[in-house]
mmCIF file with all atom_site columns, C-alpha atoms in Angstrom:
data_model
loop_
_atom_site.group_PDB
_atom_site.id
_atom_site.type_symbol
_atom_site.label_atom_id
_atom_site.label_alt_id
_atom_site.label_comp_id
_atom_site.label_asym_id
_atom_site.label_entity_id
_atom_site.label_seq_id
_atom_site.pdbx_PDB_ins_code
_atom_site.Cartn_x
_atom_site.Cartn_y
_atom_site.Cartn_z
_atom_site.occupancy
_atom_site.B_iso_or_equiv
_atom_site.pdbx_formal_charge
_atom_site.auth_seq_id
_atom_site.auth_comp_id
_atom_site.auth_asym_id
_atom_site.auth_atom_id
_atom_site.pdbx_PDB_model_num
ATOM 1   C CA . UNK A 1 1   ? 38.296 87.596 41.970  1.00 0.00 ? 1211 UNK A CA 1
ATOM 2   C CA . UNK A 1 2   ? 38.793 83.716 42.364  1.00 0.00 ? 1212 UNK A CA 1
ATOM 3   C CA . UNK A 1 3   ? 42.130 83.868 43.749  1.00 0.00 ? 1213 UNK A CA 1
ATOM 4   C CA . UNK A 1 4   ? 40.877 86.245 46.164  1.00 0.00 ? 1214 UNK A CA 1
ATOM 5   C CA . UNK A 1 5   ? 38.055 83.867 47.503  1.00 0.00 ? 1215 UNK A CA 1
ATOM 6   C CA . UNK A 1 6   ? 40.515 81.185 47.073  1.00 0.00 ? 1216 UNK A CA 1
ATOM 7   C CA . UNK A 1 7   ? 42.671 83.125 49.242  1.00 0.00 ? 1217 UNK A CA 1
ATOM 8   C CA . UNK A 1 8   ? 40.164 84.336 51.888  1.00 0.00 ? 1218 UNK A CA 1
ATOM 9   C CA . UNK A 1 9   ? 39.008 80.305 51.889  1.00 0.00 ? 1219 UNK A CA 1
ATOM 10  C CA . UNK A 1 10  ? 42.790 79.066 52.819  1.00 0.00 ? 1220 UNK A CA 1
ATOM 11  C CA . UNK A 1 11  ? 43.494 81.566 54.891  1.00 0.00 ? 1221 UNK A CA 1
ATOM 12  C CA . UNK A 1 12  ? 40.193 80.774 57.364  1.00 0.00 ? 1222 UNK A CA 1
ATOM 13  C CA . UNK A 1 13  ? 40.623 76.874 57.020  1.00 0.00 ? 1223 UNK A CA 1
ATOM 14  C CA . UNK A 1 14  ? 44.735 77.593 58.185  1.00 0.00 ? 1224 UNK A CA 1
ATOM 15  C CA . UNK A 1 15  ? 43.538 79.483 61.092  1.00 0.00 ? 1225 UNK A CA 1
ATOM 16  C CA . UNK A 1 16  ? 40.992 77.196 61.900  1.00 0.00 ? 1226 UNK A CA 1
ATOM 17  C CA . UNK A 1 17  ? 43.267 74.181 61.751  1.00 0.00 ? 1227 UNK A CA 1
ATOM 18  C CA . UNK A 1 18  ? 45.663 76.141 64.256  1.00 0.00 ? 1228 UNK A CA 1
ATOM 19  C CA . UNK A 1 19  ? 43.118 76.734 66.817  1.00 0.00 ? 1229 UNK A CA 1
ATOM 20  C CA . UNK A 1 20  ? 41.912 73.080 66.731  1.00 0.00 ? 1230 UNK A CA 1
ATOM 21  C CA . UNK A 1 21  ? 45.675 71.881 67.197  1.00 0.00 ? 1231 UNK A CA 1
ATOM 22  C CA . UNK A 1 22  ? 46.152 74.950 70.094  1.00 0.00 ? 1232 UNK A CA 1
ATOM 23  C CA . UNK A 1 23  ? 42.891 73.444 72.169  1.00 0.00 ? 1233 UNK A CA 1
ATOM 24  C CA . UNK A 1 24  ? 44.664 69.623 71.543  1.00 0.00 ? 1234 UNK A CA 1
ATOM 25  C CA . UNK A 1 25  ? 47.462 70.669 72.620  1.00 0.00 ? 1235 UNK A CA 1
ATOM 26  C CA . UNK A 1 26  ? 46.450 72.583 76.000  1.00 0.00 ? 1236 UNK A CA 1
ATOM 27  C CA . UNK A 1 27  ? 44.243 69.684 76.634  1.00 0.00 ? 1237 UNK A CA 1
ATOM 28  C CA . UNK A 1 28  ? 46.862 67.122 75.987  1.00 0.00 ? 1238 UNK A CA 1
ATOM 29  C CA . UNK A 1 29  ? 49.444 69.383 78.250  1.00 0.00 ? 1239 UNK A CA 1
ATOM 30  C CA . UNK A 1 30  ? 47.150 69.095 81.043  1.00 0.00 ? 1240 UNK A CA 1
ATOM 31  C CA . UNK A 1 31  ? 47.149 65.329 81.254  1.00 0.00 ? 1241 UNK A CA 1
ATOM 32  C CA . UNK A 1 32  ? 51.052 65.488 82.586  1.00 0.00 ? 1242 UNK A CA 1
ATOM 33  C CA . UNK A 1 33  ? 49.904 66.423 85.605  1.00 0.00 ? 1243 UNK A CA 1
ATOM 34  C CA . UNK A 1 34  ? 47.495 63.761 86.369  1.00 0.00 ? 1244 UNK A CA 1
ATOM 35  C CA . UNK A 1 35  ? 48.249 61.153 88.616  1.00 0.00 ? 1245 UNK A CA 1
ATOM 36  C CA . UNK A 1 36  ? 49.003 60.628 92.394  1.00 0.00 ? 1246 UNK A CA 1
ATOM 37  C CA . UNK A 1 37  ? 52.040 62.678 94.556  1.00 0.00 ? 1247 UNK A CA 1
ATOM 38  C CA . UNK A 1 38  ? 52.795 61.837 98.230  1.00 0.00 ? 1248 UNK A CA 1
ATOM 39  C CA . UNK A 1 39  ? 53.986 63.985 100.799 1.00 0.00 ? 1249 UNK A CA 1
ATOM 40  C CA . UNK A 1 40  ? 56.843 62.959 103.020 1.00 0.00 ? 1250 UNK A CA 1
ATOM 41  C CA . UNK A 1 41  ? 56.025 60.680 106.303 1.00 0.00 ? 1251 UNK A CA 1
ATOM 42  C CA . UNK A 1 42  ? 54.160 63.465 108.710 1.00 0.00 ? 1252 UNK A CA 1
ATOM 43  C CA . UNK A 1 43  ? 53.352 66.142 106.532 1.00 0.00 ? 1253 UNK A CA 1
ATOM 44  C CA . UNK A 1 44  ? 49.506 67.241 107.182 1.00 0.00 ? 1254 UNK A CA 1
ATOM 45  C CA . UNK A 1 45  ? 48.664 65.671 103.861 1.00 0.00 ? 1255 UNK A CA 1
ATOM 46  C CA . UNK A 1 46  ? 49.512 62.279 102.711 1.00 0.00 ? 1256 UNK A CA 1
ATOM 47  C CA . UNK A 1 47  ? 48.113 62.433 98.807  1.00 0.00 ? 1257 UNK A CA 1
ATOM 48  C CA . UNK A 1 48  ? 47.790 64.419 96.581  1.00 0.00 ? 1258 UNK A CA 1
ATOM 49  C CA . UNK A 1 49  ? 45.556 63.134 93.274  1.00 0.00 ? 1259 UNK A CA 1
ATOM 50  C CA . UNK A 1 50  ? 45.434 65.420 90.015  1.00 0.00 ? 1260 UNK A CA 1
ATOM 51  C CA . UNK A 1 51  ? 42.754 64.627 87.399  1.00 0.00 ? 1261 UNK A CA 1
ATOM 52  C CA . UNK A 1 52  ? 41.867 65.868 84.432  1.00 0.00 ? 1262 UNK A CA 1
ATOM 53  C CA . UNK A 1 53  ? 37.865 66.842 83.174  1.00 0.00 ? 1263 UNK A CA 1
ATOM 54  C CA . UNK A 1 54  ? 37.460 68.290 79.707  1.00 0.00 ? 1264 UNK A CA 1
ATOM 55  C CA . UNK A 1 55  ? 40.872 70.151 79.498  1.00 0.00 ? 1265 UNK A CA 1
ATOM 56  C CA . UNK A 1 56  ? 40.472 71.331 83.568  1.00 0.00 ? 1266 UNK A CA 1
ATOM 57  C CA . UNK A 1 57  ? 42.444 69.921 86.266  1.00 0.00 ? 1267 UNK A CA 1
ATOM 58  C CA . UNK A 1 58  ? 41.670 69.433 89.436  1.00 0.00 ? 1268 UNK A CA 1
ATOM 59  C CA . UNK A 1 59  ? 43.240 68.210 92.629  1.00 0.00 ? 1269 UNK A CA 1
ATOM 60  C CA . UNK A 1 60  ? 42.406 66.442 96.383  1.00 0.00 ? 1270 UNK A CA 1
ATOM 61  C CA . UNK A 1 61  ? 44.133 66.225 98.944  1.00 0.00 ? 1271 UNK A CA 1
ATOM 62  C CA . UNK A 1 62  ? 43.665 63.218 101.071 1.00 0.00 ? 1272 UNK A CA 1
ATOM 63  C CA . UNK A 1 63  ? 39.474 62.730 100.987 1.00 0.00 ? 1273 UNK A CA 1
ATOM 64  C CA . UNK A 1 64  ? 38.718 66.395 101.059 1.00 0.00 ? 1274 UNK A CA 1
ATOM 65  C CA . UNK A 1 65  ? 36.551 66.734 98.036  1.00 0.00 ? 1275 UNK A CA 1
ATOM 66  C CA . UNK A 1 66  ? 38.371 67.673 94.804  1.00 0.00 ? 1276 UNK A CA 1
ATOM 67  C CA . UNK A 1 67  ? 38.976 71.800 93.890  1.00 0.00 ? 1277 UNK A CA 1
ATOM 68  C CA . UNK A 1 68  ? 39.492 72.936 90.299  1.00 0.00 ? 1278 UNK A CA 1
ATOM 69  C CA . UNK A 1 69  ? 43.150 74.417 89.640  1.00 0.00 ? 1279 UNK A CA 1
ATOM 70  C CA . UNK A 1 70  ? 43.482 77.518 87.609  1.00 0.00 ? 1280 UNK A CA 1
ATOM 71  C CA . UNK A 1 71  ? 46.069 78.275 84.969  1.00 0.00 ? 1281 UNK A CA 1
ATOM 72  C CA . UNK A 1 72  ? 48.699 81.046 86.817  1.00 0.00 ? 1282 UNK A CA 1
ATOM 73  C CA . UNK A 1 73  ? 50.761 83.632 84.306  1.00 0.00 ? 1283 UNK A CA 1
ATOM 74  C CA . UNK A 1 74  ? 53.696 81.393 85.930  1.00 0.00 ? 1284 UNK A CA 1
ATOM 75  C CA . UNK A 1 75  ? 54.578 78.153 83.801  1.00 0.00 ? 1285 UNK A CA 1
ATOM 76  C CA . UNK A 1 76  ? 53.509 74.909 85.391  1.00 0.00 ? 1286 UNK A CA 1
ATOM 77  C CA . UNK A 1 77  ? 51.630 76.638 88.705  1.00 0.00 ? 1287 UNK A CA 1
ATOM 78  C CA . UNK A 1 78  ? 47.880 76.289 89.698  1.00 0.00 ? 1288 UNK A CA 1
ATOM 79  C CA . UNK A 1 79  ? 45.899 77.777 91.918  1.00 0.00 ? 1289 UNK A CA 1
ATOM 80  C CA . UNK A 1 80  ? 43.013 75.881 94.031  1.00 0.00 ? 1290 UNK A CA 1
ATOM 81  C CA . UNK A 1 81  ? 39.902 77.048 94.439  1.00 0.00 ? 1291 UNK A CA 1
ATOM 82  C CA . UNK A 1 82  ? 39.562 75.115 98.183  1.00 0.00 ? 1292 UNK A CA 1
ATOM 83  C CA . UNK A 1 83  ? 39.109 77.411 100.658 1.00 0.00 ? 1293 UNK A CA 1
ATOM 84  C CA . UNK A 1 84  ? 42.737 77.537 101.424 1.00 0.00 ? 1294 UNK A CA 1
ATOM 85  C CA . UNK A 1 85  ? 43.705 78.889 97.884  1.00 0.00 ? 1295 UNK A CA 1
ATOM 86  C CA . UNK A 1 86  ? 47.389 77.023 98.122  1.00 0.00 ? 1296 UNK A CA 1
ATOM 87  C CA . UNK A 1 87  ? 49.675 77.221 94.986  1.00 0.00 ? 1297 UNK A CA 1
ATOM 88  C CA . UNK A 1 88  ? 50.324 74.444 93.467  1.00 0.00 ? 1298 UNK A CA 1
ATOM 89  C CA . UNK A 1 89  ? 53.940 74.232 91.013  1.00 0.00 ? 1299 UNK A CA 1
ATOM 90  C CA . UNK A 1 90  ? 54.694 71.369 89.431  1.00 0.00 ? 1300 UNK A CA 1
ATOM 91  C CA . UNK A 1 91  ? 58.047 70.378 88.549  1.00 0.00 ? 1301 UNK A CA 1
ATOM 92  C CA . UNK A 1 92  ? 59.487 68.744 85.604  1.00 0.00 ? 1302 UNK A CA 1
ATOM 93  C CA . UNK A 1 93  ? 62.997 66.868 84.964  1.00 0.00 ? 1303 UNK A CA 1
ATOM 94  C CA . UNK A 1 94  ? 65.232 69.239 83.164  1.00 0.00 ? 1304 UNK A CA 1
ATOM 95  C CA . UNK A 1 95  ? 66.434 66.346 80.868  1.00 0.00 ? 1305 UNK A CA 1
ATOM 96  C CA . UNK A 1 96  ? 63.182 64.763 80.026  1.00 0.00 ? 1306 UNK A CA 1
ATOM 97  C CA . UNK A 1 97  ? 60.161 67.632 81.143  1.00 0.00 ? 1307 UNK A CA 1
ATOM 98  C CA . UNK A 1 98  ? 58.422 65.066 82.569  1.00 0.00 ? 1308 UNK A CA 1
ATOM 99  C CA . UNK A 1 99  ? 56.564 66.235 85.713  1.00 0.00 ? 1309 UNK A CA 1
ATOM 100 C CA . UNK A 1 100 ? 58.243 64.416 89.155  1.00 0.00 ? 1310 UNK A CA 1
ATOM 101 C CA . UNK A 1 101 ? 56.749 66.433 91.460  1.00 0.00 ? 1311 UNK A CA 1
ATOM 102 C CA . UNK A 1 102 ? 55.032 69.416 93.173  1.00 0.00 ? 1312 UNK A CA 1
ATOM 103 C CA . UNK A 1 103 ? 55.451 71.651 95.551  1.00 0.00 ? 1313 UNK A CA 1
ATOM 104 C CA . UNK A 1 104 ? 52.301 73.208 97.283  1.00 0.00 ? 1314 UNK A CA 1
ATOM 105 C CA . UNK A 1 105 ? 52.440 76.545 99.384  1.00 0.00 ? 1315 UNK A CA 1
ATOM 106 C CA . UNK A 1 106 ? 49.950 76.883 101.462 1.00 0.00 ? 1316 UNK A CA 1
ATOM 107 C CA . UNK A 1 107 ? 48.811 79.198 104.765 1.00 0.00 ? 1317 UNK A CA 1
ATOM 108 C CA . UNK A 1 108 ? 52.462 80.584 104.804 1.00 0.00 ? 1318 UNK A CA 1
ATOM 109 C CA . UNK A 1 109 ? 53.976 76.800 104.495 1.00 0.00 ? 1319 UNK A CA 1
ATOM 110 C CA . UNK A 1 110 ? 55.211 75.291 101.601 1.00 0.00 ? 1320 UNK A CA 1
ATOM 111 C CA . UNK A 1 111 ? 55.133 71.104 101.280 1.00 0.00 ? 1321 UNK A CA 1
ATOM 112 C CA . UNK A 1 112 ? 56.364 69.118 98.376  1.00 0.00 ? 1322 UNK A CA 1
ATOM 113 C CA . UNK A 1 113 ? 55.244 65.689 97.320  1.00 0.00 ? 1323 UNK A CA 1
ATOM 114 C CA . UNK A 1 114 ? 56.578 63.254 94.709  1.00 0.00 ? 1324 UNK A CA 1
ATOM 115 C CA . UNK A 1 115 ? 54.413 61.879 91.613  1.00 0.00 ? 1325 UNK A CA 1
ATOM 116 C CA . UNK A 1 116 ? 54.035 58.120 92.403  1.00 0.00 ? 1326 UNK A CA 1
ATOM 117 C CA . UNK A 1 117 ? 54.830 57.200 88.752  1.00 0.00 ? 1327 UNK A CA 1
ATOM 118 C CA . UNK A 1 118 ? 56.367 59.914 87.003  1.00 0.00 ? 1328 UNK A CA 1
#
């Protein structure tokens, strides 16, 4: 009957020690998106700023108020909550996964801006 508690006890404190390291983890993964990307010369956006708030991101563009971005089934794309509802992707270096830039499609047009410091 003890090893059976015993059991049951390492079992719950295994799973519970997963979880914890899951939610790290997603939070942490979040934070590689942070930071500034900027548009080519004449695009109708100039910056883009991604930061993070409890494990959320969320993005502005230029000083238009800041829209949470929501997790897509695709790997590495957002979607705003603005008005506009644009896609945001983010794209990583193949050799080192950092993220570089993004690409944003939005109202049939799609615009890509580099991280400042990638």
């Amino acid at each position: 009957m003890k090893s059976i508690l015993t059991l049951l006890l390492v079992g719950s404190l295994l799973t519970l020690a997963t979880e914890a390291k899951a939610q790290t983890a997603s939070a942490d993964s979040v934070k590689a998106y942070a930071g500034s990307y900027t548009f080519a010369s004449g695009s109708p956006i100039q910056k883009y700023v991604i930061t993070t708030e409890k494990g959320d991101l969320f993005g502005e563009a230029d000083s238009y108020g800041k829209n949470k971005l929501v997790k897509q089934a695709k790997p590495d794309t957002y979607q705003s909550t603005s008005s506009y509802g644009s896609i945001i992707t983010f794209v990583r270096d193949t050799a080192t996964k950092a993220v570089t830039s993004l690409t944003m499609a939005i109202q049939g047009t799609e615009l890509a801006a580099k991280k400042d410091n990638p």
